Amino acid sequence: MSPLVSLDRAAAVLRTLPPSCGPVRLIAVDGHAGSGKSTFSTLLAAALGGAPVLRLDDLATHDELFEWTGRLLDQVIAPLSRGESARYRPYDWTLRRFGTPRPLPAAEVVLVEGVGSGRRALRPHLARLLWMDREPEASWLRGRRRDGPALSGFWDGWTVAETRHFAGDPSRPFADTLVRELPEGYEWLPGPNATAGANHSVTEREHLTPPYRAVGNPPRRGPNSA
């Protein structure tokens, strides 16, 4: 039987996890740029009843594609761990500057989506790490086609930076669940962390149900969007 799990059922499982960051169950959705993280996170957030989503494109900048750990820990993790709403300043990729502070409530479940969301510094605060399981070359090609030739130079630099990041701080080996996009829905598989002994993947805890049909695409921001 194919491991297809509805997002409603997956959301119900995520709500049962122990809090990981103060009262919050912090769920990371990581994967290569162009792998489908933004679309999936938007659908999962809806299944969770409108769970807040932190997009890492809002913390990265043109000059700091992956050097946003300090901002994340100070502006988001620290207040959430105290049970307080976080406030972060989203980066404007057009104006190249940080904007007006935006609130992020300490909800029951909060999603953090973006390349590197499963990084070493963040993992101790996560209740679950989901990895969008699409190969890097296929993901990058998808992103390049989406953005067009005007951003080809940016993508050239991005792929080098992403490769360097994951070489030094990989996320996939620590993923609890691998999520694969299908023509209609998502396939959920135990991740390397689950098969290594954690034994708490969605597919192992829940009966399988028909796939969730993804309809429509959310607006994109930076390279993490898909």
Short mmCIF file of C-alpha atoms in Angstrom, two decimals:
data_model
loop_
_atom_site.label_atom_id
_atom_site.label_comp_id
_atom_site.label_asym_id
_atom_site.label_seq_id
_atom_site.Cartn_x
_atom_site.Cartn_y
_atom_site.Cartn_z
CA MET A 1 0.00 0.00 0.00
CA SER A 2 1.36 3.39 -0.94
CA PRO A 3 2.13 5.64 2.08
CA LEU A 4 -0.32 8.40 1.20
CA VAL A 5 -1.48 10.47 4.15
CA SER A 6 -4.05 13.28 4.02
CA LEU A 7 -2.88 16.62 5.34
CA ASP A 8 -5.81 16.66 7.74
CA ARG A 9 -4.62 13.38 9.26
CA ALA A 10 -1.01 14.58 9.31
CA ALA A 11 -2.09 17.81 11.02
CA ALA A 12 -3.92 15.80 13.69
CA VAL A 13 -0.73 13.83 14.39
CA LEU A 14 1.39 16.97 14.58
CA ARG A 15 -0.95 18.42 17.20
CA THR A 16 -0.29 15.40 19.44
CA LEU A 17 3.46 15.99 19.56
CA PRO A 18 4.97 17.34 22.79
CA PRO A 19 5.70 21.10 22.70
CA SER A 20 9.27 21.76 21.62
CA CYS A 21 9.73 25.53 21.96
CA GLY A 22 7.97 26.73 25.09
CA PRO A 23 4.28 25.89 24.51
CA VAL A 24 4.81 25.71 20.71
CA ARG A 25 5.19 22.65 18.51
CA LEU A 26 7.67 24.02 16.01
CA ILE A 27 7.59 22.12 12.70
CA ALA A 28 10.33 22.70 10.10
CA VAL A 29 9.75 22.19 6.38
CA ASP A 30 13.16 21.99 4.74
CA GLY A 31 14.38 21.03 1.28
CA HIS A 32 16.17 22.41 -1.73
CA ALA A 33 15.11 25.69 -3.31
CA GLY A 34 12.32 24.93 -5.75
CA SER A 35 11.34 21.64 -4.07
CA GLY A 36 7.79 22.76 -3.20
CA LYS A 37 8.19 23.84 0.43
CA SER A 38 6.09 27.00 0.20
CA THR A 39 3.11 25.36 -1.47
CA PHE A 40 3.19 22.40 0.91
CA SER A 41 3.59 24.62 4.00
CA THR A 42 0.63 26.76 2.96
CA LEU A 43 -1.57 23.68 2.54
CA LEU A 44 -0.38 22.13 5.80
CA ALA A 45 -0.97 25.39 7.67
CA ALA A 46 -4.53 25.45 6.35
CA ALA A 47 -5.04 21.85 7.49
CA LEU A 48 -3.82 22.95 10.92
CA GLY A 49 -6.59 25.54 11.07
CA GLY A 50 -4.49 28.51 9.99
CA ALA A 51 -1.21 27.79 11.77
CA PRO A 52 1.34 30.64 11.58
CA VAL A 53 4.12 30.14 9.02
CA LEU A 54 7.55 31.74 9.26
CA ARG A 55 9.11 31.99 5.80
CA LEU A 56 12.90 32.03 6.00
CA ASP A 57 12.95 34.27 2.92
CA ASP A 58 11.85 36.95 5.40
CA LEU A 59 15.00 36.51 7.50
CA ALA A 60 17.58 36.00 4.75
CA THR A 61 19.01 38.84 2.66
CA HIS A 62 20.89 39.19 -0.62
CA ASP A 63 24.15 39.38 1.35
CA GLU A 64 23.20 36.81 4.00
CA LEU A 65 21.54 33.91 2.26
CA PHE A 66 22.21 31.55 5.17
CA GLU A 67 23.62 33.79 7.91
CA TRP A 68 20.25 34.42 9.54
CA THR A 69 20.59 32.12 12.55
CA GLY A 70 21.09 34.97 15.00
CA ARG A 71 17.96 36.81 13.82
CA LEU A 72 15.93 33.61 14.05
CA LEU A 73 17.08 32.78 17.57
CA ASP A 74 16.75 36.33 18.90
CA GLN A 75 13.57 37.49 17.18
CA VAL A 76 11.62 34.22 17.02
CA ILE A 77 12.91 31.31 19.11
CA ALA A 78 13.62 33.27 22.29
CA PRO A 79 10.13 34.82 22.65
CA LEU A 80 8.30 31.66 21.57
CA SER A 81 10.23 29.65 24.16
CA ARG A 82 8.86 32.04 26.79
CA GLY A 83 5.32 31.61 25.49
CA GLU A 84 5.33 35.10 24.00
CA SER A 85 4.48 36.22 20.48
CA ALA A 86 7.55 36.82 18.36
CA ARG A 87 8.17 39.93 16.27
CA TYR A 88 10.54 39.86 13.31
CA ARG A 89 11.36 42.32 10.56
CA PRO A 90 10.78 40.74 7.13
CA TYR A 91 13.33 41.48 4.45
CA ASP A 92 12.07 43.20 1.28
CA TRP A 93 13.82 41.51 -1.67
CA THR A 94 12.93 44.40 -3.99
CA LEU A 95 13.92 47.34 -1.76
CA ARG A 96 16.81 45.35 -0.21
CA ARG A 97 16.01 46.37 3.35
CA PHE A 98 14.14 45.12 6.41
CA GLY A 99 10.57 46.28 6.81
CA THR A 100 8.06 46.85 9.58
CA PRO A 101 8.04 44.27 12.40
CA ARG A 102 5.57 41.44 11.88
CA PRO A 103 4.03 39.36 14.71
CA LEU A 104 4.30 35.59 14.96
CA PRO A 105 2.00 34.24 17.68
CA ALA A 106 3.02 31.45 20.05
CA ALA A 107 0.35 29.15 18.60
CA GLU A 108 -0.16 25.46 19.30
CA VAL A 109 1.73 24.65 16.08
CA VAL A 110 4.03 27.00 14.17
CA LEU A 111 5.65 26.13 10.83
CA VAL A 112 9.07 27.39 9.82
CA GLU A 113 9.63 26.93 6.10
CA GLY A 114 12.76 27.41 4.04
CA VAL A 115 16.11 26.05 2.98
CA GLY A 116 18.08 25.31 6.13
CA SER A 117 15.11 25.30 8.52
CA GLY A 118 16.40 21.96 9.82
CA ARG A 119 19.86 23.31 10.54
CA ARG A 120 21.87 22.28 13.57
CA ALA A 121 21.14 25.42 15.60
CA LEU A 122 17.37 25.04 15.18
CA ARG A 123 16.88 21.29 15.59
CA PRO A 124 16.82 21.33 19.43
CA HIS A 125 13.72 23.54 19.20
CA LEU A 126 11.82 21.39 16.67
CA ALA A 127 9.00 18.98 17.33
CA ARG A 128 9.31 17.53 13.83
CA LEU A 129 11.55 18.02 10.80
CA LEU A 130 9.91 17.42 7.41
CA TRP A 131 12.06 17.23 4.27
CA MET A 132 10.66 17.85 0.78
CA ASP A 133 12.28 14.93 -1.00
CA ARG A 134 13.13 16.27 -4.45
CA GLU A 135 16.68 16.07 -5.82
CA PRO A 136 18.65 19.35 -5.89
CA GLU A 137 19.11 19.55 -9.65
CA ALA A 138 15.40 18.92 -10.30
CA SER A 139 14.44 21.46 -7.63
CA TRP A 140 16.78 24.15 -8.97
CA LEU A 141 15.61 23.59 -12.55
CA ARG A 142 12.04 24.00 -11.39
CA GLY A 143 12.95 27.23 -9.59
CA ARG A 144 14.84 28.62 -12.58
CA ARG A 145 11.92 27.91 -14.90
CA ARG A 146 9.56 29.59 -12.45
CA ASP A 147 11.68 32.74 -12.08
CA GLY A 148 12.81 33.08 -15.67
CA PRO A 149 16.10 34.29 -17.19
CA ALA A 150 16.03 37.62 -15.34
CA LEU A 151 17.09 35.84 -12.13
CA SER A 152 19.53 33.37 -13.66
CA GLY A 153 22.49 35.21 -12.11
CA PHE A 154 20.92 35.05 -8.68
CA TRP A 155 20.27 31.33 -9.09
CA ASP A 156 23.89 30.74 -10.11
CA GLY A 157 25.03 32.22 -6.82
CA TRP A 158 22.23 30.58 -4.83
CA THR A 159 23.02 27.02 -5.91
CA VAL A 160 26.66 27.46 -4.88
CA ALA A 161 25.62 28.87 -1.49
CA GLU A 162 23.02 26.15 -0.90
CA THR A 163 25.46 23.38 -1.79
CA ARG A 164 28.02 24.85 0.58
CA HIS A 165 25.45 25.15 3.37
CA PHE A 166 24.19 21.58 3.19
CA ALA A 167 27.75 20.24 2.90
CA GLY A 168 28.55 21.74 6.29
CA ASP A 169 25.14 21.56 7.98
CA PRO A 170 22.90 18.93 6.32
CA SER A 171 19.23 18.63 7.22
CA ARG A 172 18.02 15.53 5.38
CA PRO A 173 19.89 13.00 7.58
CA PHE A 174 17.96 14.35 10.58
CA ALA A 175 14.52 14.45 8.92
CA ASP A 176 11.71 12.63 10.71
CA THR A 177 9.57 12.46 7.57
CA LEU A 178 10.28 12.63 3.84
CA VAL A 179 7.50 14.33 1.87
CA ARG A 180 7.29 13.62 -1.85
CA GLU A 181 5.02 15.63 -4.10
CA LEU A 182 2.77 13.57 -6.37
CA PRO A 183 0.50 14.69 -9.23
CA GLU A 184 -2.37 14.61 -6.69
CA GLY A 185 -1.25 14.82 -3.09
CA TYR A 186 1.84 13.97 -1.09
CA GLU A 187 3.59 10.76 -0.18
CA TRP A 188 4.88 10.55 3.41
CA LEU A 189 7.81 8.27 4.20
CA PRO A 190 9.84 7.67 7.35
CA GLY A 191 12.91 9.93 7.28
CA PRO A 192 16.48 8.95 8.15
CA ASN A 193 15.96 10.06 11.75
CA ALA A 194 12.89 7.83 12.10
CA THR A 195 14.48 4.79 10.49
CA ALA A 196 17.55 5.26 12.70
CA GLY A 197 15.42 4.57 15.75
CA ALA A 198 13.21 7.56 16.53
CA ASN A 199 10.22 5.51 15.24
CA HIS A 200 7.75 8.38 15.17
CA SER A 201 6.98 9.14 11.54
CA VAL A 202 3.46 10.03 10.48
CA THR A 203 3.21 6.89 8.35
CA GLU A 204 4.13 4.65 11.26
CA ARG A 205 1.66 6.23 13.68
CA GLU A 206 -1.38 6.66 11.51
CA HIS A 207 -3.49 4.56 9.17
CA LEU A 208 -3.08 5.53 5.54
CA THR A 209 -5.74 7.63 3.87
CA PRO A 210 -6.24 9.03 0.36
CA PRO A 211 -3.85 11.82 -0.69
CA TYR A 212 -4.51 15.50 -0.17
CA ARG A 213 -5.16 17.27 -3.46
CA ALA A 214 -3.03 20.39 -3.77
CA VAL A 215 -4.92 23.17 -5.52
CA GLY A 216 -3.32 26.48 -6.48
CA ASN A 217 0.01 28.04 -5.64
CA PRO A 218 0.70 30.77 -3.05
CA PRO A 219 2.59 33.93 -4.03
CA ARG A 220 6.37 33.51 -3.95
CA ARG A 221 8.92 35.66 -2.14
CA GLY A 222 12.54 34.63 -2.48
CA PRO A 223 14.47 31.50 -3.51
CA ASN A 224 12.81 29.32 -0.85
CA SER A 225 9.40 29.76 -2.48
CA ALA A 226 7.97 27.13 -4.77
#
